[in-house]
mmCIF file of C-alpha atoms and ligand atoms in Angstrom:
data_model
loop_
_atom_site.group_PDB
_atom_site.id
_atom_site.type_symbol
_atom_site.label_atom_id
_atom_site.label_comp_id
_atom_site.label_asym_id
_atom_site.label_seq_id
_atom_site.Cartn_x
_atom_site.Cartn_y
_atom_site.Cartn_z
ATOM 1 C CA MET A 1 13.643 -64.606 35.157
ATOM 2 C CA VAL A 2 13.689 -67.797 37.841
ATOM 3 C CA ALA A 3 17.884 -67.442 39.029
ATOM 4 C CA SER A 4 20.081 -70.040 38.460
ATOM 5 C CA PRO A 5 22.190 -71.437 41.250
ATOM 6 C CA ARG A 6 25.282 -72.020 37.894
ATOM 7 C CA ALA A 7 26.195 -69.578 35.639
ATOM 8 C CA PHE A 8 25.106 -69.494 32.558
ATOM 9 C CA TYR A 9 28.487 -69.444 29.708
ATOM 10 C CA VAL A 10 27.566 -68.461 26.756
ATOM 11 C CA PRO A 11 30.897 -68.014 24.162
ATOM 12 C CA VAL A 12 31.071 -65.560 21.538
ATOM 13 C CA ILE A 13 32.526 -67.046 18.118
ATOM 14 C CA VAL A 14 33.904 -64.948 15.500
ATOM 15 C CA GLY A 15 34.087 -67.004 12.222
ATOM 16 C CA THR A 16 35.915 -65.829 10.059
ATOM 17 C CA VAL A 17 39.951 -65.361 9.830
ATOM 18 C CA ARG A 18 39.841 -62.405 7.366
ATOM 19 C CA LYS A 19 42.653 -60.147 7.521
ATOM 20 C CA GLY A 20 41.099 -56.777 8.722
ATOM 21 C CA ARG A 21 38.103 -58.234 9.631
ATOM 22 C CA LYS A 22 35.227 -56.336 10.863
ATOM 23 C CA SER A 23 33.686 -59.287 12.446
ATOM 24 C CA LEU A 24 36.260 -58.628 15.163
ATOM 25 C CA PRO A 25 35.679 -54.969 16.668
ATOM 26 C CA VAL A 26 31.563 -56.141 16.355
ATOM 27 C CA GLY A 27 32.634 -59.908 18.444
ATOM 28 C CA ARG A 28 34.017 -57.813 21.041
ATOM 29 C CA LEU A 29 31.021 -55.513 21.331
ATOM 30 C CA VAL A 30 28.806 -58.362 21.827
ATOM 31 C CA TYR A 31 31.213 -60.433 24.008
ATOM 32 C CA SER A 32 31.300 -57.061 26.394
ATOM 33 C CA GLU A 33 27.396 -56.545 26.614
ATOM 34 C CA LEU A 34 27.700 -60.129 27.891
ATOM 35 C CA SER A 35 30.274 -59.723 30.331
ATOM 36 C CA ARG A 36 28.151 -57.710 31.486
ATOM 37 C CA ARG A 37 25.549 -59.514 32.296
ATOM 38 C CA PRO A 38 25.003 -60.942 36.629
ATOM 39 C CA GLY A 39 25.267 -64.800 35.980
ATOM 40 C CA ILE A 40 26.740 -64.732 32.290
ATOM 41 C CA GLU A 41 30.004 -65.975 31.739
ATOM 42 C CA THR A 42 31.779 -66.105 27.969
ATOM 43 C CA GLU A 43 35.097 -65.914 26.351
ATOM 44 C CA LEU A 44 35.657 -64.560 22.991
ATOM 45 C CA ILE A 45 36.543 -67.424 20.661
ATOM 46 C CA ASP A 46 37.884 -66.798 17.486
ATOM 47 C CA VAL A 47 38.634 -69.278 14.629
ATOM 48 C CA ALA A 48 41.857 -67.732 13.226
ATOM 49 C CA GLN A 49 43.081 -69.311 16.677
ATOM 50 C CA LEU A 50 41.981 -72.700 17.155
ATOM 51 C CA PRO A 51 44.486 -75.234 15.155
ATOM 52 C CA LEU A 52 41.932 -77.763 13.343
ATOM 53 C CA PRO A 53 43.351 -79.022 10.014
ATOM 54 C CA VAL A 54 42.276 -78.263 6.614
ATOM 55 C CA ASP A 55 42.686 -82.008 5.427
ATOM 56 C CA ASP A 56 40.262 -83.423 7.065
ATOM 57 C CA ALA A 57 36.689 -82.227 7.987
ATOM 58 C CA GLY A 58 33.941 -83.329 10.712
ATOM 59 C CA GLU A 59 34.462 -84.859 13.883
ATOM 60 C CA ALA A 60 38.179 -85.905 12.402
ATOM 61 C CA ILE A 61 39.640 -82.628 13.289
ATOM 62 C CA LYS A 62 37.886 -81.979 16.374
ATOM 63 C CA ASP A 63 39.717 -79.847 18.687
ATOM 64 C CA ALA A 64 39.242 -80.559 22.453
ATOM 65 C CA GLY A 65 39.236 -77.956 23.772
ATOM 66 C CA PHE A 66 36.835 -75.994 21.621
ATOM 67 C CA SER A 67 34.833 -79.442 21.668
ATOM 68 C CA GLY A 68 34.989 -78.888 25.872
ATOM 69 C CA LYS A 69 33.797 -75.161 25.889
ATOM 70 C CA MET A 70 30.860 -75.907 23.682
ATOM 71 C CA THR A 71 29.655 -79.099 26.151
ATOM 72 C CA ARG A 72 30.269 -76.563 28.369
ATOM 73 C CA SER A 73 27.923 -74.129 27.149
ATOM 74 C CA ASP A 74 24.437 -72.950 27.628
ATOM 75 C CA ALA A 75 23.915 -70.951 23.954
ATOM 76 C CA ILE A 76 26.589 -70.018 21.798
ATOM 77 C CA VAL A 77 26.596 -66.438 19.745
ATOM 78 C CA VAL A 78 27.822 -66.776 16.206
ATOM 79 C CA ILE A 79 29.841 -63.229 14.426
ATOM 80 C CA SER A 80 29.079 -64.742 10.736
ATOM 81 C CA PRO A 81 29.581 -61.647 8.061
ATOM 82 C CA GLU A 82 28.202 -62.502 4.834
ATOM 83 C CA TYR A 83 30.936 -63.394 1.845
ATOM 84 C CA ASN A 84 29.287 -63.988 -1.837
ATOM 85 C CA HIS A 85 25.101 -64.531 0.451
ATOM 86 C CA GLY A 86 26.226 -67.074 2.496
ATOM 87 C CA TYR A 87 28.520 -67.251 5.906
ATOM 88 C CA PRO A 88 31.996 -67.898 5.873
ATOM 89 C CA GLY A 89 32.884 -71.872 4.823
ATOM 90 C CA LEU A 90 35.457 -71.489 7.084
ATOM 91 C CA LEU A 91 33.175 -71.359 10.353
ATOM 92 C CA LYS A 92 31.294 -74.427 9.268
ATOM 93 C CA HIS A 93 34.348 -75.957 8.875
ATOM 94 C CA VAL A 94 35.309 -76.132 12.230
ATOM 95 C CA LEU A 95 30.812 -75.825 13.859
ATOM 96 C CA ASP A 96 30.651 -78.650 11.836
ATOM 97 C CA SER A 97 33.869 -79.936 13.961
ATOM 98 C CA CYS A 98 31.210 -81.062 16.280
ATOM 99 C CA LEU A 99 27.918 -82.443 16.846
ATOM 100 C CA LYS A 100 26.490 -83.727 20.200
ATOM 101 C CA GLU A 101 28.005 -81.040 22.069
ATOM 102 C CA TYR A 102 25.463 -78.291 20.964
ATOM 103 C CA VAL A 103 23.040 -79.890 20.653
ATOM 104 C CA HIS A 104 19.489 -78.378 23.181
ATOM 105 C CA LYS A 105 21.670 -75.534 22.825
ATOM 106 C CA ALA A 106 20.588 -71.923 22.121
ATOM 107 C CA VAL A 107 21.949 -70.212 19.195
ATOM 108 C CA GLY A 108 22.116 -65.866 17.976
ATOM 109 C CA VAL A 109 23.181 -65.407 14.942
ATOM 110 C CA VAL A 110 25.017 -62.156 14.211
ATOM 111 C CA GLY A 111 25.479 -61.138 10.652
ATOM 112 C CA VAL A 112 28.328 -58.966 9.985
ATOM 113 C CA SER A 113 28.168 -56.902 5.984
ATOM 114 C CA ALA A 114 30.398 -54.325 4.126
ATOM 115 C CA GLY A 115 26.512 -53.816 2.141
ATOM 116 C CA PRO A 116 22.941 -52.977 3.403
ATOM 117 C CA PHE A 117 21.369 -56.044 4.756
ATOM 118 C CA GLY A 118 23.923 -56.923 7.764
ATOM 119 C CA GLY A 119 24.497 -60.423 7.016
ATOM 120 C CA SER A 120 20.741 -61.305 7.037
ATOM 121 C CA ARG A 121 21.834 -63.803 3.575
ATOM 122 C CA GLY A 122 24.496 -65.598 5.430
ATOM 123 C CA ILE A 123 22.248 -66.110 8.283
ATOM 124 C CA GLN A 124 19.062 -66.769 6.782
ATOM 125 C CA ASP A 125 21.736 -69.593 4.950
ATOM 126 C CA LEU A 126 23.118 -71.259 8.232
ATOM 127 C CA LEU A 127 19.863 -71.185 10.215
ATOM 128 C CA PRO A 128 19.483 -74.730 8.269
ATOM 129 C CA VAL A 129 23.155 -75.796 9.491
ATOM 130 C CA LEU A 130 23.003 -75.247 12.526
ATOM 131 C CA ARG A 131 19.538 -76.644 13.401
ATOM 132 C CA GLU A 132 21.512 -80.276 11.840
ATOM 133 C CA LEU A 133 23.759 -79.301 14.262
ATOM 134 C CA GLY A 134 21.176 -79.818 17.138
ATOM 135 C CA LEU A 135 20.766 -75.860 17.568
ATOM 136 C CA VAL A 136 17.664 -73.722 18.997
ATOM 137 C CA ALA A 137 18.590 -70.929 16.798
ATOM 138 C CA ILE A 138 16.822 -67.376 18.576
ATOM 139 C CA PHE A 139 14.251 -65.149 16.220
ATOM 140 C CA TRP A 140 15.861 -62.414 17.129
ATOM 141 C CA ASP A 141 20.039 -61.415 14.452
ATOM 142 C CA VAL A 142 21.762 -58.449 15.728
ATOM 143 C CA ASN A 143 22.555 -57.202 11.959
ATOM 144 C CA PHE A 144 25.667 -54.753 11.354
ATOM 145 C CA SER A 145 25.004 -52.925 7.700
ATOM 146 C CA THR A 146 27.741 -51.185 6.389
ATOM 147 C CA VAL A 147 29.694 -52.356 9.758
ATOM 148 C CA GLN A 148 33.025 -49.840 7.639
ATOM 149 C CA ASP A 149 31.599 -47.354 9.477
ATOM 150 C CA ALA A 150 29.864 -48.524 12.117
ATOM 151 C CA PHE A 151 33.528 -48.382 14.623
ATOM 152 C CA ASP A 152 35.945 -45.528 14.212
ATOM 153 C CA ASP A 153 39.752 -46.007 13.699
ATOM 154 C CA SER A 154 40.185 -47.459 18.497
ATOM 155 C CA GLY A 155 37.400 -49.353 17.271
ATOM 156 C CA ALA A 156 34.387 -47.930 19.050
ATOM 157 C CA LEU A 157 31.100 -47.683 18.771
ATOM 158 C CA ARG A 158 30.051 -45.358 16.365
ATOM 159 C CA ASP A 159 26.387 -45.436 16.056
ATOM 160 C CA GLN A 160 24.379 -45.845 19.896
ATOM 161 C CA ALA A 161 21.522 -47.451 18.028
ATOM 162 C CA TYR A 162 23.465 -51.189 17.871
ATOM 163 C CA LEU A 163 23.525 -51.574 21.757
ATOM 164 C CA PRO A 164 19.779 -51.507 22.779
ATOM 165 C CA ARG A 165 19.321 -54.283 19.723
ATOM 166 C CA ILE A 166 22.236 -55.567 21.908
ATOM 167 C CA ASP A 167 20.202 -55.761 24.670
ATOM 168 C CA LYS A 168 16.896 -57.635 23.120
ATOM 169 C CA PHE A 169 18.733 -60.099 21.555
ATOM 170 C CA LEU A 170 21.169 -61.005 24.095
ATOM 171 C CA ASP A 171 17.359 -61.055 26.092
ATOM 172 C CA GLU A 172 15.904 -63.790 24.086
ATOM 173 C CA LEU A 173 19.246 -65.815 23.686
ATOM 174 C CA VAL A 174 19.635 -65.515 28.014
ATOM 175 C CA TRP A 175 16.208 -66.706 27.694
ATOM 176 C CA MET A 176 16.584 -69.366 25.785
ATOM 177 C CA ALA A 177 19.623 -70.164 27.236
ATOM 178 C CA THR A 178 17.460 -70.966 30.881
ATOM 179 C CA THR A 179 14.565 -72.736 29.408
ATOM 180 C CA LEU A 180 16.835 -75.445 27.443
ATOM 181 C CA ARG A 181 19.673 -76.005 30.641
ATOM 182 C CA HIS A 182 15.086 -76.191 32.294
ATOM 183 C CA GLY A 183 14.573 -78.884 29.964
ATOM 184 C CA ARG A 184 18.542 -81.042 28.540
ATOM 185 C CA GLU A 185 17.989 -80.981 32.874
ATOM 186 C CA GLN A 186 14.587 -82.035 34.167
ATOM 187 C CA VAL A 187 12.140 -83.379 31.150
ATOM 188 C CA ALA A 188 13.631 -86.822 29.386
ATOM 189 C CA MET A 189 13.121 -88.610 27.050
ATOM 190 C CA PRO A 190 9.741 -90.478 27.122
ATOM 191 C CA GLN A 191 11.775 -94.174 26.506
ATOM 192 C CA ALA A 192 13.943 -93.130 29.064
ATOM 193 C CA GLU A 193 15.914 -95.785 31.622
ATOM 194 C CA ALA A 194 18.808 -97.299 33.311
ATOM 195 C CA PRO A 195 19.759 -93.194 33.700
ATOM 196 C CA MET A 196 23.910 -92.687 33.411
ATOM 197 C CA ARG A 197 25.600 -91.109 36.587
ATOM 198 C CA CYS A 198 27.427 -87.841 35.801
ATOM 199 C CA THR A 199 30.919 -88.411 36.152
ATOM 200 C CA GLU A 200 30.943 -84.706 37.539
ATOM 201 C CA CYS A 201 29.467 -85.356 39.916
ATOM 202 C CA GLY A 202 27.870 -88.776 40.621
ATOM 203 C CA ALA A 203 23.984 -87.878 40.431
ATOM 204 C CA GLU A 204 21.078 -89.291 38.324
ATOM 205 C CA MET A 205 21.377 -87.631 34.946
ATOM 206 C CA ASN A 206 18.240 -86.840 32.719
ATOM 207 C CA HIS A 207 18.338 -88.406 29.336
ATOM 208 C CA HIS A 208 16.475 -85.009 27.408
ATOM 209 C CA ALA A 209 17.513 -86.378 23.172
ATOM 210 C CA GLU A 210 18.982 -88.699 20.412
ATOM 211 C CA LYS A 211 20.575 -88.498 18.275
ATOM 212 C CA VAL A 212 21.529 -90.664 14.073
ATOM 213 C CA LEU A 213 24.400 -91.317 13.591
ATOM 214 C CA ARG A 214 25.894 -92.295 10.366
ATOM 215 C CA ALA A 215 28.870 -95.164 10.567
ATOM 216 C CA VAL A 216 31.606 -94.436 9.669
ATOM 217 C CA ASP A 217 34.103 -96.607 10.383
ATOM 218 C CA PRO A 218 33.625 -100.148 9.507
ATOM 219 C CA ALA A 219 33.764 -101.277 13.460
ATOM 220 C CA ASP A 220 30.568 -99.518 14.546
ATOM 221 C CA GLU A 221 28.119 -101.634 12.544
ATOM 222 C CA SER A 222 27.255 -103.780 14.834
ATOM 223 C CA SER A 223 26.377 -100.712 16.885
ATOM 224 C CA VAL A 224 23.121 -99.232 13.732
ATOM 225 C CA ASP A 225 20.468 -99.407 14.280
ATOM 226 C CA PRO A 226 18.817 -101.750 11.497
ATOM 227 C CA ALA A 227 15.213 -99.231 11.482
ATOM 228 C CA LEU A 228 16.768 -95.956 11.488
ATOM 229 C CA GLY A 229 20.020 -96.298 9.575
ATOM 230 C CA GLY A 230 22.571 -95.296 11.547
ATOM 231 C CA ILE A 231 24.362 -95.037 15.656
ATOM 232 C CA VAL A 232 21.574 -93.622 17.892
ATOM 233 C CA GLU A 233 23.403 -91.571 20.772
ATOM 234 C CA GLU A 234 21.355 -90.548 24.152
ATOM 235 C CA LEU A 235 22.522 -87.369 25.491
ATOM 236 C CA HIS A 236 22.399 -87.191 28.520
ATOM 237 C CA SER A 237 22.381 -83.687 31.349
ATOM 238 C CA CYS A 238 22.756 -83.823 35.579
ATOM 239 C CA PRO A 239 20.651 -81.793 36.997
ATOM 240 C CA ALA A 240 22.901 -81.283 39.983
ATOM 241 C CA CYS A 241 26.299 -79.903 38.197
ATOM 242 C CA GLY A 242 25.100 -79.394 34.483
ATOM 243 C CA ALA A 243 27.838 -81.262 33.422
ATOM 244 C CA ASN A 244 26.540 -83.304 29.476
ATOM 245 C CA ALA A 245 27.732 -87.323 29.134
ATOM 246 C CA TRP A 246 26.642 -89.901 25.239
ATOM 247 C CA ARG A 247 26.451 -93.169 25.143
ATOM 248 C CA ARG A 248 24.918 -95.171 22.612
ATOM 249 C CA ALA A 249 21.497 -96.923 22.833
ATOM 250 C CA SER A 250 23.343 -99.643 21.522
ATOM 251 C CA ALA A 251 25.019 -99.887 25.337
ATOM 252 C CA ARG A 252 22.538 -99.418 27.554
ATOM 253 C CA LYS A 253 23.036 -101.407 29.762
HETATM 254 C C1 FMN B 1 35.196 -62.891 -0.311
HETATM 255 C C2 FMN B 1 33.728 -61.951 0.260
HETATM 256 C C3 FMN B 1 32.691 -61.504 0.161
HETATM 257 C C4 FMN B 1 32.187 -61.146 0.006
HETATM 258 N N1 FMN B 1 30.721 -60.601 0.056
HETATM 259 C C5 FMN B 1 29.878 -59.908 0.003
HETATM 260 C C6 FMN B 1 28.656 -59.906 0.174
HETATM 261 O O1 FMN B 1 28.156 -60.655 -0.628
HETATM 262 N N2 FMN B 1 27.548 -58.874 0.549
HETATM 263 C C7 FMN B 1 28.254 -58.166 1.728
HETATM 264 O O2 FMN B 1 27.459 -56.698 1.970
HETATM 265 N N3 FMN B 1 29.271 -57.914 1.752
HETATM 266 C C8 FMN B 1 30.280 -58.835 0.901
HETATM 267 N N4 FMN B 1 31.184 -59.035 1.952
HETATM 268 C C9 FMN B 1 32.319 -57.795 2.352
HETATM 269 C C10 FMN B 1 32.618 -58.662 3.680
HETATM 270 O O3 FMN B 1 30.752 -57.617 4.062
HETATM 271 C C11 FMN B 1 32.402 -57.706 4.674
HETATM 272 O O4 FMN B 1 34.115 -57.255 4.768
HETATM 273 C C12 FMN B 1 32.875 -57.261 5.829
HETATM 274 O O5 FMN B 1 33.998 -56.084 6.418
HETATM 275 C C13 FMN B 1 32.657 -58.416 7.268
HETATM 276 O O6 FMN B 1 33.318 -58.822 7.071
HETATM 277 P P1 FMN B 1 34.725 -58.954 7.426
HETATM 278 O O7 FMN B 1 34.500 -59.120 9.101
HETATM 279 O O8 FMN B 1 35.342 -60.440 6.656
HETATM 280 O O9 FMN B 1 35.069 -57.511 7.677
HETATM 281 C C14 FMN B 1 32.925 -59.425 1.829
HETATM 282 C C15 FMN B 1 33.286 -60.141 1.808
HETATM 283 C C16 FMN B 1 33.994 -61.033 0.606
HETATM 284 C C17 FMN B 1 36.421 -60.481 1.971
#
């Protein structure tokens, strides 16, 4: 692995608010294993602590704190318990509150279930959602089946076999995060021109992606690309400090 002078920021999102949730000790365990790794900064993000309203949806309810963490992230870990063969609705509500923040970032999913399949059915349903958000899913998962037996009353892990599985999962996640950071910061889109300047350090940024967004506000109609049917947003990353930024292609000077 090529050493990077900048730490990788890899938060762990606990995707349920259920009282007595077993996903919380799972999230704490993954957080603890990530924390041991040199060159990684992490934190536990509990969806129960996010002040998101439930009378609206999408980027309209963006929380500045969560958005900032997703913008800063190189990769995320999602702890997804299986609810009726799917993932929790509130997890999607939280993920839907951001969009450009996730583009070309790595994601790994840890499935949790009371039954024998370790949340795998929910993971399968979550993958196309993650893809639409612009995240790049790794091919390793961790599956906590019969999770009610996995930890003792103090929250300590009973079955040590989970540790090497988490280790392999994190190896792959960090590899993907390293590769995607290189891509965001160094590999330009063919049509890249008129580079943005980083507002953090002043360096020239790298234009690494574009995403078409639907115009919901009539005031945005003039920014719509008629051929693509939406507003083209360019994603830029700074090779010097890693900051991420975006602008409308229609605003390019
Ligand atoms: C609404 C709901 C639906 C559930 N559906 C399933 C299921 O389809 N398969 C399963 O193995 N466990 C199911 N469970 C049990 C969860 O997997 C169990 O609560 C487990 O501990 C992981 O979720 P937790 O973080 O809420 O504890 C369900 C739990 C709830 C609350």
